[in-house]
């Protein structure tokens, strides 16, 4: 009788181990097939390992496409690296900033505050967040990877959320559409289509030009547009975004790092958002960073004498192409050399409205 029970127990253990092995193999197979060979975050962290920057740029795809480190470095005689990634959350920006400060000794950070990201909660942007953290893990030591993964999973918005489980199944949130090419690239360890991939300095180049027949609404035409265009979107500042931006500002203040928070210009800012909500968000961001001693500027409020939008310099309504990135980077380099008083003269304020 005891022998029979022992055999049954052993059989169940073997069956359980077999199921677990098949489960792990299946997950590994799906990851190999669907997760990209070199995604936005993976590529950023890969090139980061070889970079020796004094200054970094962090933020979403606006940062990734819009700031050219080589142009800035040629003017300022410095060394910088673009750590922007697609849909990068402010939490991920914090991870990037902390890594660059502690591992590379970076003393200056340009933080690109994307209007789209500002209104999101962390759970709204889980796919990009998880992809960013997993890419970080693959390009650092195991101790750091374990510590940061635990912090990622134990944060309140993710803990007990479906994301806390999904994190371990990358193919469910970080996947490609061209499976054949992805398998070929992994097999050959080679990128066959450079479109959407970054340069070694971090920027993603593009020769595309915005084709829309678009009239740019300037700051001075905004109120009239608001009255004639109908219901415009309300820009919000989520509690999660506020928390993460405060964490970034506090960390930089504590470490003696110069933080330069900006919002990059794009041609539809004043076409999309209702003036009152947009101005309120800009004021809140200005106050948040000012409390830590940092000067925030929204380049959509730049005076025409300082910077003016040219549609031929955009690949779509939210992102610069290479031509635009090079010109904006020249403007940014000049901005970085200005005093706070000089910067103030280059921008409208909400009081000017």
Short mmCIF file of C-alpha atoms in Angstrom, two decimals:
data_model
loop_
_atom_site.label_atom_id
_atom_site.label_comp_id
_atom_site.label_asym_id
_atom_site.label_seq_id
_atom_site.Cartn_x
_atom_site.Cartn_y
_atom_site.Cartn_z
CA UNK A 1 0.00 0.00 0.00
CA UNK A 2 2.80 2.38 0.94
CA UNK A 3 4.65 1.48 -2.26
CA UNK A 4 1.56 2.26 -4.32
CA UNK A 5 1.11 5.66 -2.64
CA UNK A 6 4.80 6.39 -3.11
CA UNK A 7 4.51 5.63 -6.83
CA UNK A 8 1.48 7.91 -7.15
CA UNK A 9 3.29 10.78 -5.40
CA UNK A 10 6.39 10.30 -7.53
CA UNK A 11 4.25 10.23 -10.66
CA UNK A 12 2.55 13.49 -9.73
CA UNK A 13 5.89 15.18 -9.07
CA UNK A 14 7.24 13.99 -12.42
CA UNK A 15 4.09 15.19 -14.18
CA UNK A 16 4.32 18.59 -12.46
CA UNK A 17 7.98 18.96 -13.37
CA UNK A 18 7.18 17.99 -16.96
CA UNK A 19 4.38 20.58 -17.14
CA UNK A 20 6.69 23.27 -15.71
CA UNK A 21 9.43 22.36 -18.19
CA UNK A 22 6.99 22.53 -21.12
CA UNK A 23 5.65 25.84 -19.81
CA UNK A 24 9.13 27.36 -19.60
CA UNK A 25 10.08 26.01 -23.02
CA UNK A 26 6.88 27.38 -24.50
CA UNK A 27 7.46 30.80 -22.96
CA UNK A 28 11.04 30.79 -24.22
CA UNK A 29 9.89 29.86 -27.73
CA UNK A 30 7.29 32.64 -27.81
CA UNK A 31 9.86 35.15 -26.56
CA UNK A 32 12.27 34.10 -29.31
CA UNK A 33 9.62 34.41 -32.01
CA UNK A 34 7.86 37.62 -30.96
CA UNK A 35 10.22 39.84 -28.93
CA UNK A 36 12.32 42.12 -31.16
CA UNK A 37 15.95 41.43 -31.89
CA UNK A 38 16.87 45.03 -31.08
CA UNK A 39 13.96 47.07 -29.77
CA UNK A 40 14.04 50.75 -28.80
CA UNK A 41 14.94 50.12 -25.16
CA UNK A 42 17.30 47.23 -25.84
CA UNK A 43 19.26 49.22 -28.38
CA UNK A 44 19.48 52.24 -26.08
CA UNK A 45 20.92 50.23 -23.21
CA UNK A 46 23.28 48.38 -25.54
CA UNK A 47 24.88 51.60 -26.83
CA UNK A 48 24.76 53.12 -23.34
CA UNK A 49 27.26 50.49 -22.17
CA UNK A 50 29.88 51.91 -24.55
CA UNK A 51 29.06 55.60 -24.02
CA UNK A 52 31.01 57.93 -21.73
CA UNK A 53 28.67 60.92 -21.48
CA UNK A 54 28.92 64.02 -19.34
CA UNK A 55 25.30 64.83 -20.20
CA UNK A 56 22.29 62.73 -21.15
CA UNK A 57 18.85 63.33 -22.67
CA UNK A 58 15.91 61.28 -21.41
CA UNK A 59 12.28 61.03 -22.44
CA UNK A 60 9.89 59.53 -24.95
CA UNK A 61 10.22 59.17 -28.73
CA UNK A 62 10.15 62.98 -29.01
CA UNK A 63 13.53 62.96 -27.28
CA UNK A 64 14.71 59.93 -29.25
CA UNK A 65 13.95 61.60 -32.60
CA UNK A 66 14.50 65.22 -31.66
CA UNK A 67 17.90 65.66 -29.99
CA UNK A 68 21.16 64.97 -31.79
CA UNK A 69 24.05 64.59 -29.31
CA UNK A 70 26.72 65.19 -31.96
CA UNK A 71 25.27 68.60 -32.87
CA UNK A 72 25.05 69.68 -29.23
CA UNK A 73 28.53 68.34 -28.48
CA UNK A 74 30.10 70.16 -31.43
CA UNK A 75 28.77 73.46 -30.08
CA UNK A 76 29.28 72.93 -26.34
CA UNK A 77 32.47 70.85 -26.58
CA UNK A 78 30.98 68.17 -24.37
CA UNK A 79 30.08 64.48 -24.59
CA UNK A 80 26.42 63.44 -24.43
CA UNK A 81 24.14 60.49 -25.12
CA UNK A 82 20.45 60.23 -26.00
CA UNK A 83 18.64 57.79 -23.65
CA UNK A 84 15.17 58.46 -25.09
CA UNK A 85 12.96 55.45 -25.90
CA UNK A 86 9.50 54.93 -27.32
CA UNK A 87 6.75 55.90 -24.83
CA UNK A 88 9.31 56.22 -22.04
CA UNK A 89 7.53 56.89 -18.75
CA UNK A 90 8.88 59.27 -16.14
CA UNK A 91 9.61 56.26 -13.97
CA UNK A 92 11.81 54.83 -16.71
CA UNK A 93 13.44 58.24 -17.11
CA UNK A 94 14.31 58.09 -13.41
CA UNK A 95 15.90 54.65 -13.89
CA UNK A 96 17.94 56.03 -16.82
CA UNK A 97 19.02 59.13 -14.91
CA UNK A 98 20.03 57.20 -11.82
CA UNK A 99 22.03 54.70 -13.89
CA UNK A 100 23.84 57.46 -15.79
CA UNK A 101 24.67 59.42 -12.63
CA UNK A 102 25.87 56.44 -10.59
CA UNK A 103 27.56 54.45 -13.37
CA UNK A 104 28.82 57.15 -15.73
CA UNK A 105 29.23 60.13 -13.44
CA UNK A 106 26.82 62.29 -15.46
CA UNK A 107 26.35 65.78 -14.00
CA UNK A 108 23.81 67.27 -16.43
CA UNK A 109 20.44 65.86 -17.53
CA UNK A 110 18.00 67.16 -20.13
CA UNK A 111 14.59 65.70 -19.28
CA UNK A 112 12.05 65.84 -22.12
CA UNK A 113 8.54 66.15 -20.69
CA UNK A 114 6.15 64.75 -23.30
CA UNK A 115 2.59 66.11 -23.09
CA UNK A 116 1.19 62.66 -23.93
CA UNK A 117 3.13 60.98 -21.12
CA UNK A 118 2.24 63.69 -18.58
CA UNK A 119 -1.38 62.59 -18.43
CA UNK A 120 -0.76 58.85 -18.13
CA UNK A 121 -0.90 56.64 -15.06
CA UNK A 122 1.80 53.97 -14.76
CA UNK A 123 -0.60 51.16 -15.55
CA UNK A 124 -1.61 52.97 -18.76
CA UNK A 125 1.95 52.62 -20.02
CA UNK A 126 2.93 49.21 -18.68
CA UNK A 127 4.14 47.75 -21.99
CA UNK A 128 6.78 50.43 -22.51
CA UNK A 129 7.73 50.41 -18.82
CA UNK A 130 8.22 46.64 -18.70
CA UNK A 131 10.16 46.59 -21.99
CA UNK A 132 12.45 49.31 -20.67
CA UNK A 133 13.15 47.47 -17.40
CA UNK A 134 13.79 44.13 -19.08
CA UNK A 135 16.21 45.77 -21.51
CA UNK A 136 17.98 47.36 -18.57
CA UNK A 137 18.26 43.96 -16.88
CA UNK A 138 19.85 42.43 -19.97
CA UNK A 139 22.56 45.11 -19.97
CA UNK A 140 23.61 45.24 -16.32
CA UNK A 141 24.83 42.89 -13.61
CA UNK A 142 22.51 40.38 -11.95
CA UNK A 143 22.48 42.13 -8.57
CA UNK A 144 21.35 45.45 -10.10
CA UNK A 145 18.87 43.67 -12.35
CA UNK A 146 17.34 41.81 -9.41
CA UNK A 147 17.11 44.89 -7.22
CA UNK A 148 15.53 47.04 -9.95
CA UNK A 149 13.12 44.31 -11.03
CA UNK A 150 11.89 43.92 -7.45
CA UNK A 151 11.42 47.69 -7.19
CA UNK A 152 9.52 47.69 -10.48
CA UNK A 153 7.16 44.91 -9.44
CA UNK A 154 6.59 46.11 -5.88
CA UNK A 155 5.60 49.68 -6.78
CA UNK A 156 1.97 50.17 -5.84
CA UNK A 157 0.55 50.75 -9.38
CA UNK A 158 2.04 47.45 -10.60
CA UNK A 159 1.79 45.30 -7.47
CA UNK A 160 -1.35 43.13 -7.63
CA UNK A 161 -1.95 44.41 -11.17
CA UNK A 162 -1.98 42.01 -14.15
CA UNK A 163 1.31 43.61 -15.14
CA UNK A 164 3.06 42.02 -12.16
CA UNK A 165 2.44 38.65 -13.81
CA UNK A 166 2.72 39.74 -17.45
CA UNK A 167 6.20 41.12 -16.79
CA UNK A 168 7.56 37.57 -16.94
CA UNK A 169 6.05 37.00 -20.39
CA UNK A 170 7.73 39.63 -22.61
CA UNK A 171 6.12 38.33 -25.81
CA UNK A 172 2.75 39.49 -24.44
CA UNK A 173 3.74 43.18 -24.42
CA UNK A 174 6.96 43.60 -26.44
CA UNK A 175 6.45 42.03 -29.84
CA UNK A 176 7.08 42.50 -33.54
CA UNK A 177 4.74 42.18 -36.52
CA UNK A 178 7.28 40.84 -39.02
CA UNK A 179 8.04 37.50 -37.38
CA UNK A 180 10.04 36.15 -40.30
CA UNK A 181 12.48 39.04 -40.36
CA UNK A 182 12.76 39.01 -36.57
CA UNK A 183 13.76 35.33 -36.53
CA UNK A 184 16.23 35.94 -39.35
CA UNK A 185 17.83 38.86 -37.46
CA UNK A 186 18.13 36.80 -34.27
CA UNK A 187 19.57 33.88 -36.18
CA UNK A 188 22.15 36.02 -37.99
CA UNK A 189 22.61 38.55 -35.16
CA UNK A 190 22.19 41.35 -37.69
CA UNK A 191 19.65 44.13 -38.36
CA UNK A 192 18.36 43.95 -41.95
CA UNK A 193 16.23 47.10 -41.93
CA UNK A 194 17.74 50.15 -40.21
CA UNK A 195 14.42 52.02 -40.21
CA UNK A 196 13.41 52.73 -36.63
CA UNK A 197 16.88 51.98 -35.23
CA UNK A 198 19.08 54.52 -33.46
CA UNK A 199 22.56 55.80 -34.12
CA UNK A 200 25.36 54.94 -31.73
CA UNK A 201 24.92 58.35 -30.04
CA UNK A 202 21.28 57.48 -29.34
CA UNK A 203 19.21 59.49 -31.84
CA UNK A 204 16.80 57.77 -34.23
CA UNK A 205 17.27 59.32 -37.70
CA UNK A 206 14.51 59.78 -40.28
CA UNK A 207 14.34 61.35 -43.73
CA UNK A 208 10.52 61.33 -43.78
CA UNK A 209 8.68 64.63 -44.20
CA UNK A 210 5.25 65.42 -42.81
CA UNK A 211 2.81 65.28 -45.72
CA UNK A 212 -0.29 66.70 -44.03
CA UNK A 213 -1.56 70.05 -45.28
CA UNK A 214 -1.45 71.51 -41.79
CA UNK A 215 -1.81 75.08 -40.58
CA UNK A 216 0.27 75.64 -37.48
CA UNK A 217 -1.63 77.45 -34.73
CA UNK A 218 0.69 79.79 -32.89
CA UNK A 219 0.47 81.02 -29.33
CA UNK A 220 -1.17 84.27 -30.38
CA UNK A 221 -3.88 82.50 -32.44
CA UNK A 222 -4.64 79.89 -29.81
CA UNK A 223 -7.67 81.47 -28.16
CA UNK A 224 -9.35 82.24 -31.48
CA UNK A 225 -8.74 78.66 -32.61
CA UNK A 226 -10.19 77.37 -29.35
CA UNK A 227 -13.41 79.29 -29.98
CA UNK A 228 -13.87 78.06 -33.55
CA UNK A 229 -12.47 74.52 -33.48
CA UNK A 230 -14.99 73.00 -31.10
CA UNK A 231 -14.07 70.78 -28.15
CA UNK A 232 -10.31 70.51 -27.74
CA UNK A 233 -8.60 67.88 -25.61
CA UNK A 234 -8.02 68.53 -21.93
CA UNK A 235 -4.38 68.07 -20.94
CA UNK A 236 -4.07 66.54 -17.49
CA UNK A 237 -1.21 66.01 -15.04
CA UNK A 238 -1.65 62.57 -13.49
CA UNK A 239 -0.77 61.80 -9.87
CA UNK A 240 1.67 59.10 -11.02
CA UNK A 241 3.47 61.53 -13.33
CA UNK A 242 3.70 64.13 -10.58
CA UNK A 243 5.14 61.57 -8.17
CA UNK A 244 7.80 60.39 -10.62
CA UNK A 245 8.82 63.89 -11.69
CA UNK A 246 9.18 64.91 -8.05
CA UNK A 247 11.37 61.84 -7.51
CA UNK A 248 13.57 62.82 -10.48
CA UNK A 249 13.89 66.43 -9.32
CA UNK A 250 14.61 65.40 -5.72
CA UNK A 251 17.26 62.91 -6.81
CA UNK A 252 19.03 65.42 -9.04
CA UNK A 253 18.93 68.06 -6.32
CA UNK A 254 20.36 65.60 -3.77
CA UNK A 255 23.16 64.46 -6.11
CA UNK A 256 24.07 67.96 -7.30
CA UNK A 257 23.03 67.14 -10.87
CA UNK A 258 21.85 69.99 -13.11
CA UNK A 259 18.38 69.07 -14.37
CA UNK A 260 17.08 70.85 -17.48
CA UNK A 261 13.40 69.91 -17.95
CA UNK A 262 11.90 70.93 -21.30
CA UNK A 263 9.00 70.10 -23.58
CA UNK A 264 9.99 69.77 -27.22
CA UNK A 265 7.97 71.76 -29.80
CA UNK A 266 5.55 70.00 -32.13
CA UNK A 267 3.12 71.48 -34.68
CA UNK A 268 -0.19 70.31 -33.22
CA UNK A 269 0.20 71.34 -29.57
CA UNK A 270 -2.17 74.30 -29.80
CA UNK A 271 -4.50 72.54 -32.23
CA UNK A 272 -5.05 69.64 -29.84
CA UNK A 273 -5.31 71.06 -26.33
CA UNK A 274 -7.69 73.53 -24.72
CA UNK A 275 -5.76 76.64 -23.60
CA UNK A 276 -6.87 76.62 -19.96
CA UNK A 277 -5.85 73.01 -19.32
CA UNK A 278 -2.57 73.33 -21.21
CA UNK A 279 -1.58 76.53 -19.45
CA UNK A 280 -2.50 75.05 -16.08
CA UNK A 281 -0.30 72.00 -16.71
CA UNK A 282 2.61 74.19 -17.80
CA UNK A 283 2.22 76.26 -14.64
CA UNK A 284 2.12 73.13 -12.48
CA UNK A 285 5.25 71.75 -14.12
CA UNK A 286 7.02 75.07 -13.73
CA UNK A 287 6.15 75.20 -10.03
CA UNK A 288 7.11 71.55 -9.46
CA UNK A 289 10.61 71.91 -10.87
CA UNK A 290 11.11 75.40 -9.43
CA UNK A 291 10.55 73.97 -5.93
CA UNK A 292 13.77 71.97 -6.43
CA UNK A 293 15.71 74.82 -8.04
CA UNK A 294 15.28 73.83 -11.70
CA UNK A 295 14.00 75.87 -14.64
CA UNK A 296 11.31 74.22 -16.81
CA UNK A 297 10.56 75.53 -20.30
CA UNK A 298 7.97 74.45 -22.86
CA UNK A 299 9.33 75.10 -26.37
CA UNK A 300 5.81 75.34 -27.77
CA UNK A 301 5.80 78.71 -25.95
CA UNK A 302 9.03 79.86 -27.63
CA UNK A 303 8.88 83.32 -29.21
CA UNK A 304 9.28 83.31 -33.02
CA UNK A 305 12.52 85.27 -32.70
CA UNK A 306 14.02 82.33 -30.78
CA UNK A 307 12.45 79.28 -32.42
CA UNK A 308 9.78 78.84 -35.07
CA UNK A 309 8.21 75.59 -36.28
CA UNK A 310 8.95 74.49 -39.85
CA UNK A 311 6.73 71.61 -41.03
CA UNK A 312 9.44 70.31 -43.37
CA UNK A 313 11.43 69.45 -40.23
CA UNK A 314 8.90 66.91 -38.93
CA UNK A 315 8.31 63.31 -39.95
CA UNK A 316 4.81 63.37 -38.41
CA UNK A 317 2.79 65.69 -36.21
CA UNK A 318 4.70 64.78 -33.06
CA UNK A 319 8.29 64.00 -34.05
CA UNK A 320 11.22 65.71 -35.73
CA UNK A 321 12.92 64.21 -38.77
CA UNK A 322 16.71 64.42 -39.09
CA UNK A 323 16.63 67.93 -40.54
CA UNK A 324 14.49 69.17 -37.65
CA UNK A 325 16.53 67.36 -35.01
CA UNK A 326 19.74 68.97 -36.22
CA UNK A 327 18.26 72.49 -36.17
CA UNK A 328 16.51 72.02 -32.83
CA UNK A 329 19.71 70.64 -31.33
CA UNK A 330 21.52 73.82 -32.36
CA UNK A 331 18.81 75.85 -30.63
CA UNK A 332 18.98 73.58 -27.57
CA UNK A 333 22.76 74.01 -27.33
CA UNK A 334 22.29 77.77 -27.28
CA UNK A 335 19.57 77.43 -24.66
CA UNK A 336 21.85 75.34 -22.44
CA UNK A 337 24.44 78.14 -22.46
CA UNK A 338 21.91 80.80 -21.40
CA UNK A 339 21.29 82.11 -17.92
CA UNK A 340 17.78 81.77 -16.48
CA UNK A 341 17.16 85.46 -17.19
CA UNK A 342 18.20 85.06 -20.82
CA UNK A 343 15.95 82.03 -21.18
CA UNK A 344 12.97 83.92 -19.81
CA UNK A 345 13.20 86.49 -22.59
CA UNK A 346 12.85 83.75 -25.23
CA UNK A 347 9.48 82.38 -24.10
CA UNK A 348 5.92 83.53 -23.65
CA UNK A 349 4.41 82.93 -20.24
CA UNK A 350 0.82 82.13 -19.35
CA UNK A 351 0.55 85.74 -18.12
CA UNK A 352 1.15 86.93 -21.68
CA UNK A 353 -1.99 85.19 -22.88
#
